[in-house]
CSV table of C-alpha atoms and ligand atoms in Angstrom, one decimal:
chain,number,residue,atom,x,y,z
A,291,UNK,CA,96.2,133.3,139.8
A,292,UNK,CA,98.0,133.6,143.1
A,293,UNK,CA,101.6,133.8,144.2
A,294,UNK,CA,104.7,134.8,142.3
A,295,UNK,CA,107.6,136.9,143.5
A,296,UNK,CA,107.7,140.5,144.7
A,297,UNK,CA,107.5,143.2,142.0
A,298,UNK,CA,108.3,146.9,141.8
A,299,UNK,CA,105.9,149.3,140.1
A,300,UNK,CA,107.3,152.7,139.4
A,301,UNK,CA,104.5,155.3,139.0
A,302,UNK,CA,102.2,153.0,140.9
A,303,UNK,CA,100.2,155.9,142.4
A,304,UNK,CA,99.3,157.1,138.8
A,305,UNK,CA,96.5,156.2,136.5
A,306,UNK,CA,97.8,153.1,134.8
A,307,UNK,CA,100.4,152.1,137.4
A,308,UNK,CA,97.8,152.0,140.2
A,309,UNK,CA,95.4,150.0,138.1
A,310,UNK,CA,98.3,147.6,137.4
A,311,UNK,CA,99.2,147.5,141.2
A,312,UNK,CA,95.6,146.5,142.0
A,313,UNK,CA,95.7,143.6,139.5
A,314,UNK,CA,99.1,142.5,140.9
A,315,UNK,CA,97.8,142.6,144.5
A,316,UNK,CA,94.8,140.6,143.3
A,317,UNK,CA,97.2,138.0,141.9
A,318,UNK,CA,98.8,137.7,145.4
A,319,UNK,CA,102.0,139.5,144.5
A,320,UNK,CA,103.9,141.6,147.0
A,321,UNK,CA,103.9,145.0,145.4
A,322,UNK,CA,106.4,147.8,146.0
A,323,UNK,CA,105.5,151.1,144.5
A,324,UNK,CA,108.1,153.8,143.7
A,325,UNK,CA,106.4,157.2,143.2
A,326,UNK,CA,107.1,160.8,144.2
A,327,UNK,CA,103.4,161.6,144.1
A,328,UNK,CA,104.1,164.5,141.6
A,329,UNK,CA,101.0,163.6,139.5
A,330,UNK,CA,99.9,160.4,141.2
A,331,UNK,CA,97.7,160.2,144.4
A,332,UNK,CA,98.1,158.4,147.7
A,333,UNK,CA,94.4,157.3,147.4
A,334,UNK,CA,95.2,155.3,144.3
A,335,UNK,CA,97.7,153.1,146.1
A,336,UNK,CA,96.3,149.8,147.1
A,337,UNK,CA,96.5,149.4,150.9
A,338,UNK,CA,98.2,146.0,150.5
A,339,UNK,CA,101.1,147.6,148.5
A,340,UNK,CA,104.2,149.3,150.1
A,341,UNK,CA,104.7,152.8,148.9
A,342,UNK,CA,108.2,154.1,148.7
A,343,UNK,CA,107.9,157.8,148.2
A,344,UNK,CA,111.0,158.4,146.1
A,345,UNK,CA,112.1,160.1,142.8
A,346,UNK,CA,113.1,157.6,140.1
A,347,UNK,CA,116.0,159.9,139.3
A,348,UNK,CA,117.6,159.0,142.6
A,349,UNK,CA,119.8,156.1,141.5
A,350,UNK,CA,120.7,154.9,145.0
A,351,UNK,CA,117.2,155.1,146.3
A,352,UNK,CA,115.7,153.1,143.4
A,353,UNK,CA,118.5,150.5,143.5
A,354,UNK,CA,118.1,150.1,147.3
A,355,UNK,CA,114.3,149.7,147.0
A,356,UNK,CA,114.6,147.0,144.2
A,357,UNK,CA,117.3,145.1,146.1
A,358,UNK,CA,115.6,145.2,149.5
A,359,UNK,CA,112.3,144.2,147.9
A,360,UNK,CA,114.0,141.2,146.2
A,361,UNK,CA,112.0,142.1,143.1
A,362,UNK,CA,112.9,140.3,139.8
A,363,UNK,CA,110.4,142.2,137.8
A,364,UNK,CA,110.1,146.0,137.5
A,365,UNK,CA,107.1,147.6,135.8
A,366,UNK,CA,108.4,151.0,134.9
A,367,UNK,CA,105.6,153.5,134.5
A,368,UNK,CA,106.8,156.6,136.3
A,369,UNK,CA,107.2,159.4,133.9
A,370,UNK,CA,106.6,163.0,133.1
A,371,UNK,CA,103.6,162.2,130.9
A,372,UNK,CA,102.2,165.6,130.1
A,373,UNK,CA,102.9,166.5,126.5
A,374,UNK,CA,102.3,170.2,127.0
A,375,UNK,CA,104.6,170.4,130.1
A,376,UNK,CA,107.3,168.7,128.0
A,377,UNK,CA,107.1,171.4,125.4
A,378,UNK,CA,107.2,174.1,128.1
A,379,UNK,CA,110.1,172.5,130.0
A,380,UNK,CA,112.0,170.0,127.8
A,381,UNK,CA,114.9,169.7,130.2
A,382,UNK,CA,112.6,168.5,133.0
A,383,UNK,CA,110.9,166.1,130.6
A,384,UNK,CA,114.2,164.6,129.5
A,385,UNK,CA,115.5,164.5,133.1
A,386,UNK,CA,112.5,162.4,134.4
A,387,UNK,CA,111.9,160.3,131.3
A,388,UNK,CA,115.5,159.6,130.2
A,389,UNK,CA,117.6,159.8,133.4
A,390,UNK,CA,114.8,158.3,135.4
A,391,UNK,CA,114.6,155.3,133.1
A,392,UNK,CA,118.4,154.9,133.2
A,393,UNK,CA,118.2,154.8,137.0
A,394,UNK,CA,115.5,152.0,136.8
A,395,UNK,CA,117.6,150.0,134.3
A,396,UNK,CA,120.7,150.4,136.5
A,397,UNK,CA,118.7,149.0,139.4
A,398,UNK,CA,117.4,146.1,137.3
A,399,UNK,CA,121.0,145.3,136.1
A,400,UNK,CA,122.3,145.1,139.7
A,401,UNK,CA,119.3,143.1,141.0
A,402,UNK,CA,119.1,140.8,138.0
A,403,UNK,CA,115.6,142.0,137.3
A,404,UNK,CA,113.5,142.3,134.1
A,405,UNK,CA,111.8,145.5,133.1
A,406,UNK,CA,108.5,146.1,131.4
A,407,UNK,CA,108.5,149.7,130.2
A,408,UNK,CA,105.5,151.9,129.4
A,409,UNK,CA,106.5,153.4,126.0
A,410,UNK,CA,104.2,155.5,123.8
A,411,UNK,CA,102.9,154.5,120.4
A,412,UNK,CA,101.3,157.7,119.0
A,413,UNK,CA,103.8,160.0,120.8
A,414,UNK,CA,106.9,158.2,119.4
A,415,UNK,CA,105.7,157.3,115.8
A,416,UNK,CA,104.5,160.8,115.2
A,417,UNK,CA,102.9,161.5,111.8
A,418,UNK,CA,104.5,161.7,108.3
A,419,UNK,CA,103.7,160.9,104.7
A,420,UNK,CA,104.0,157.2,104.1
A,421,UNK,CA,103.5,156.2,107.8
A,422,UNK,CA,101.2,153.1,107.6
A,423,UNK,CA,98.0,153.3,109.7
A,424,UNK,CA,97.4,151.2,111.7
A,425,UNK,CA,101.1,151.5,112.5
A,426,UNK,CA,103.2,148.4,113.0
A,427,UNK,CA,106.4,148.3,115.1
A,428,UNK,CA,108.5,148.2,111.9
A,429,UNK,CA,107.6,151.8,111.1
A,430,UNK,CA,110.3,154.4,111.8
A,431,UNK,CA,109.4,156.5,114.9
A,432,UNK,CA,109.6,160.2,114.1
A,433,UNK,CA,108.3,161.9,117.3
A,434,UNK,CA,106.8,165.4,117.1
A,435,UNK,CA,107.1,166.2,120.7
A,436,UNK,CA,109.8,166.2,123.4
A,437,UNK,CA,107.7,163.7,125.3
A,438,UNK,CA,107.6,161.3,122.4
A,439,UNK,CA,111.3,161.7,121.9
A,440,UNK,CA,112.2,161.2,125.6
A,441,UNK,CA,110.1,158.1,125.8
A,442,UNK,CA,111.8,156.8,122.7
A,443,UNK,CA,115.2,157.5,124.3
A,444,UNK,CA,114.0,155.4,127.2
A,445,UNK,CA,113.3,152.5,124.8
A,446,UNK,CA,116.8,153.0,123.4
A,447,UNK,CA,118.3,152.6,126.8
A,448,UNK,CA,116.2,149.5,127.4
A,449,UNK,CA,117.8,148.0,124.2
A,450,UNK,CA,121.2,149.1,125.4
A,451,UNK,CA,120.9,147.4,128.8
A,452,UNK,CA,119.8,144.2,127.0
A,453,UNK,CA,122.8,144.2,124.7
A,454,UNK,CA,125.3,145.4,127.3
A,455,UNK,CA,124.2,143.7,130.4
A,456,UNK,CA,121.6,141.1,129.3
A,457,UNK,CA,118.8,142.9,131.1
A,458,UNK,CA,115.5,141.6,129.6
A,459,UNK,CA,113.1,144.4,128.7
A,460,UNK,CA,109.7,144.6,127.1
A,461,UNK,CA,108.7,148.0,125.7
A,462,UNK,CA,105.0,148.4,125.4
A,463,UNK,CA,104.1,151.2,123.0
A,464,UNK,CA,100.7,152.2,124.4
A,465,UNK,CA,97.9,153.8,122.5
A,466,UNK,CA,95.8,156.5,124.1
A,467,UNK,CA,94.9,154.9,127.4
A,468,UNK,CA,91.6,155.9,129.0
A,469,UNK,CA,89.5,154.7,132.0
A,470,UNK,CA,88.8,155.3,135.6
A,471,UNK,CA,91.4,157.4,137.5
A,472,UNK,CA,92.8,159.1,134.3
A,473,UNK,CA,93.4,162.8,134.6
A,474,UNK,CA,93.1,165.5,131.9
A,475,UNK,CA,96.9,165.7,131.3
A,476,UNK,CA,97.6,162.3,129.9
A,477,UNK,CA,97.6,161.2,126.2
A,478,UNK,CA,93.8,160.4,126.3
A,479,UNK,CA,93.1,163.4,128.5
A,480,UNK,CA,90.3,164.5,126.2
A,481,UNK,CA,88.1,161.7,127.7
A,482,UNK,CA,88.5,163.0,131.2
A,483,UNK,CA,87.9,166.6,130.0
A,484,UNK,CA,84.7,165.7,128.0
A,485,UNK,CA,83.4,163.5,130.9
A,486,UNK,CA,83.8,166.5,133.3
A,487,UNK,CA,82.1,168.9,130.9
A,488,UNK,CA,79.2,166.5,130.4
A,489,UNK,CA,78.7,166.1,134.1
A,490,UNK,CA,78.8,169.9,134.5
A,491,UNK,CA,76.1,170.2,131.8
A,492,UNK,CA,78.6,172.3,129.7
A,493,UNK,CA,79.3,171.8,125.9
A,494,UNK,CA,82.4,170.0,124.8
A,495,UNK,CA,85.1,172.0,123.0
A,496,UNK,CA,86.5,170.5,119.8
A,497,UNK,CA,89.7,171.9,118.4
A,498,UNK,CA,89.8,171.8,114.6
A,499,UNK,CA,87.3,169.8,112.7
A,500,UNK,CA,87.1,167.0,115.2
A,501,UNK,CA,88.0,164.4,112.6
A,502,UNK,CA,91.5,163.8,114.1
A,503,UNK,CA,91.7,160.2,115.3
A,504,UNK,CA,93.4,158.3,118.2
A,505,UNK,CA,93.6,154.7,119.2
A,506,UNK,CA,91.8,154.7,122.6
A,507,UNK,CA,92.6,151.6,124.6
A,508,UNK,CA,90.9,150.8,127.9
A,509,UNK,CA,93.1,150.7,131.0
A,510,UNK,CA,92.1,147.2,132.0
A,511,UNK,CA,93.2,145.9,128.7
A,512,UNK,CA,96.5,147.7,129.0
A,513,UNK,CA,97.1,146.2,132.5
A,514,UNK,CA,96.4,142.8,131.0
A,515,UNK,CA,99.2,143.4,128.5
A,516,UNK,CA,101.6,144.4,131.3
A,517,UNK,CA,100.8,141.3,133.3
A,518,UNK,CA,101.4,139.1,130.2
A,519,UNK,CA,104.7,140.9,129.4
A,520,UNK,CA,105.8,140.6,133.1
A,521,UNK,CA,105.3,136.8,132.9
A,522,UNK,CA,108.5,136.3,131.0
A,523,UNK,CA,108.7,137.7,127.4
A,524,UNK,CA,112.3,138.9,126.8
A,525,UNK,CA,113.5,141.7,124.5
A,526,UNK,CA,110.4,142.9,122.6
A,527,UNK,CA,108.9,146.1,121.5
A,528,UNK,CA,105.1,145.7,121.2
A,529,UNK,CA,102.3,148.0,120.2
A,530,UNK,CA,99.3,147.9,122.6
A,531,UNK,CA,96.3,149.4,120.9
A,532,UNK,CA,93.0,148.4,119.4
A,533,UNK,CA,93.8,149.0,115.7
A,534,UNK,CA,90.6,151.1,115.5
A,535,UNK,CA,90.6,154.8,114.9
A,536,UNK,CA,88.1,156.9,117.0
A,537,UNK,CA,87.7,160.6,116.1
A,538,UNK,CA,87.0,163.4,118.6
A,539,UNK,CA,83.5,163.7,117.1
A,540,UNK,CA,83.0,159.9,117.7
A,541,UNK,CA,83.9,160.5,121.4
A,542,UNK,CA,81.4,163.3,121.7
A,543,UNK,CA,78.7,161.1,120.1
A,544,UNK,CA,79.4,158.0,122.2
A,545,UNK,CA,79.5,160.0,125.4
A,546,UNK,CA,76.2,161.7,124.4
A,547,UNK,CA,77.7,165.2,124.5
A,548,UNK,CA,75.3,167.0,122.1
A,549,UNK,CA,76.6,169.7,119.8
A,550,UNK,CA,80.2,170.7,120.6
A,551,UNK,CA,81.7,174.1,120.4
A,552,UNK,CA,84.5,174.4,117.7
A,553,UNK,CA,87.8,176.2,118.3
A,554,UNK,CA,90.7,176.7,115.9
A,555,UNK,CA,93.1,173.6,115.6
A,556,UNK,CA,95.9,173.4,118.0
A,557,UNK,CA,99.4,173.6,116.4
A,558,UNK,CA,101.4,170.4,116.4
A,559,UNK,CA,98.4,168.0,117.0
A,560,UNK,CA,98.5,164.7,115.1
A,561,UNK,CA,95.7,164.2,112.6
A,562,UNK,CA,95.7,160.4,112.8
A,563,UNK,CA,97.1,157.8,115.2
A,564,UNK,CA,96.4,154.1,115.4
A,565,UNK,CA,98.4,151.1,116.3
A,566,UNK,CA,98.7,147.7,114.7
A,567,UNK,CA,98.9,145.3,117.7
A,568,UNK,CA,99.1,142.0,115.8
A,569,UNK,CA,102.6,141.4,117.1
A,570,UNK,CA,101.4,141.6,120.7
A,571,UNK,CA,98.6,139.2,119.8
A,572,UNK,CA,101.2,136.7,118.6
A,573,UNK,CA,103.8,137.2,121.3
A,574,UNK,CA,101.7,137.8,124.4
A,575,UNK,CA,98.4,136.3,123.2
A,576,UNK,CA,97.0,139.8,124.0
A,577,UNK,CA,93.9,141.2,122.5
A,578,UNK,CA,91.9,144.3,123.5
A,579,UNK,CA,88.6,143.2,124.9
A,580,UNK,CA,86.9,146.5,125.6
A,581,UNK,CA,85.4,148.6,122.8
A,582,UNK,CA,85.0,152.4,123.2
A,583,UNK,CA,81.3,151.9,123.2
A,584,UNK,CA,81.7,149.9,126.5
A,585,UNK,CA,84.8,151.7,128.0
A,586,UNK,CA,83.7,155.3,127.6
A,587,UNK,CA,80.4,155.0,129.5
A,588,UNK,CA,82.3,153.1,132.3
A,589,UNK,CA,84.8,155.9,132.4
A,590,UNK,CA,82.1,158.5,132.5
A,591,UNK,CA,80.4,156.6,135.4
A,592,UNK,CA,83.6,156.5,137.3
A,593,UNK,CA,84.2,160.3,136.9
A,594,UNK,CA,80.6,160.8,138.1
A,595,UNK,CA,81.1,158.6,141.1
A,596,UNK,CA,84.5,160.2,142.0
A,597,UNK,CA,82.7,163.6,142.0
A,598,UNK,CA,79.9,162.3,144.1
A,599,UNK,CA,77.3,163.2,141.4
C,843,NAD,N1,98.0,157.6,129.6
C,843,NAD,C1,98.3,157.3,128.4
C,843,NAD,O1,97.5,157.5,127.4
C,843,NAD,C2,99.7,156.8,128.0
C,843,NAD,C3,100.0,156.5,126.7
C,843,NAD,C4,101.3,156.0,126.4
C,843,NAD,C5,102.2,155.8,127.4
C,843,NAD,N2,101.9,156.2,128.7
C,843,NAD,C6,102.9,156.0,129.7
C,843,NAD,O2,102.4,155.2,130.7
C,843,NAD,C7,102.9,155.6,132.0
C,843,NAD,C8,101.9,155.9,133.0
C,843,NAD,O3,101.1,157.0,132.5
C,843,NAD,P1,99.8,157.5,133.3
C,843,NAD,O4,98.8,158.0,132.3
C,843,NAD,O5,99.4,156.5,134.3
C,843,NAD,O6,100.4,158.8,134.0
C,843,NAD,P2,100.3,159.4,135.5
C,843,NAD,O7,100.9,160.8,135.5
C,843,NAD,O8,99.0,159.1,136.0
C,843,NAD,O9,101.4,158.4,136.2
C,843,NAD,C9,102.7,158.7,136.3
C,843,NAD,C10,103.2,158.4,137.8
C,843,NAD,O10,104.6,158.6,137.8
C,843,NAD,C11,104.8,159.4,139.0
C,843,NAD,N3,106.1,160.1,138.8
C,843,NAD,C12,106.3,161.1,137.9
C,843,NAD,N4,107.6,161.5,138.0
C,843,NAD,C13,108.2,160.8,138.9
C,843,NAD,C14,109.5,160.7,139.4
C,843,NAD,N5,110.5,161.6,139.0
C,843,NAD,N6,109.8,159.8,140.4
C,843,NAD,C15,108.8,159.0,140.9
C,843,NAD,N7,107.6,159.0,140.4
C,843,NAD,C16,107.2,159.9,139.4
C,843,NAD,C17,103.7,160.3,139.2
C,843,NAD,O11,103.5,160.8,140.5
C,843,NAD,C18,102.5,159.4,138.8
C,843,NAD,O12,102.0,158.6,139.9
C,843,NAD,C19,103.9,156.8,131.7
C,843,NAD,O13,105.2,156.3,131.5
C,843,NAD,C20,103.4,157.3,130.3
C,843,NAD,O14,104.4,157.9,129.6
C,843,NAD,C21,100.7,156.6,129.0
């Protein structure tokens, strides 16, 4: 596919945002990235894209960038995405994830643009008795972290801008995204940590019994969902996950990690998290194509290559 108008990708120097930027460049789109490089990297930015080094909380800067780019689609991925940092500094987390999202929505409103927002599934649904697993979008979100709550607030503002100003928004509630370029701090950070340990020849550390599960979704599949959502779907909240639970012990086994070392469970950690993405299948025609058996070895190989091993 080639052509299409210019787009803005916030967080386009980060793990998911830069993979999305690569795909948009490959489609022949003009890509403008807004990123303050706080957790992203210059080397992730595709050379064909224009990097605007700016903070999403700077309303005037974001509005100016979107308007001068002539972008009618904004993929909003910039965030404070570190759950532990959010607990340590909740005001900073709220500032970036709520005020930053508000700034992006203001810019979209003034430019007449649509927004595709990177929301979180596991982080926002939380875990409580009666929560269906796999979890559909109709389940009540009850976050258990500041991060899950601030991302949910961002979704709330997306809804508001739709009702108040008619800004079309799609909120993609992502599972635990893994793949090349991920770092240890994101929601699927354990994959990067285990990969590093394996390459170092060290044993993997499992907190608790290792039976806690997550919905690990491969980054290329997530990018495919963003591209589909950016093509014109209005006003939707959609889960983007595999519907399959993978435990920490499964990760160790698939990566070939040998016997792990066990440590006491970490307080506040979810026991189970898994998303029902059948709505995205119906609305976007999206389905995950990469199993953990394929995606994990690819991720490990990319970590090895990045370290020159
Ligand atoms: N990785 C996951 O498993 C996962 C799961 C659910 C949702 N998400 C969401 O997807 C998005 C991307 O996540 P990621 O894993 O690629 O994280 P990441 O940290 O790699 O990317 C975030 C990017 O945003 C930039 N950024 C942070 N604060 C900024 C600010 N104030 N102004 C401008 N840029 C700023 C960072 O420099 C970085 O490049 C985030 O919104 C995150 O909440 C990620």
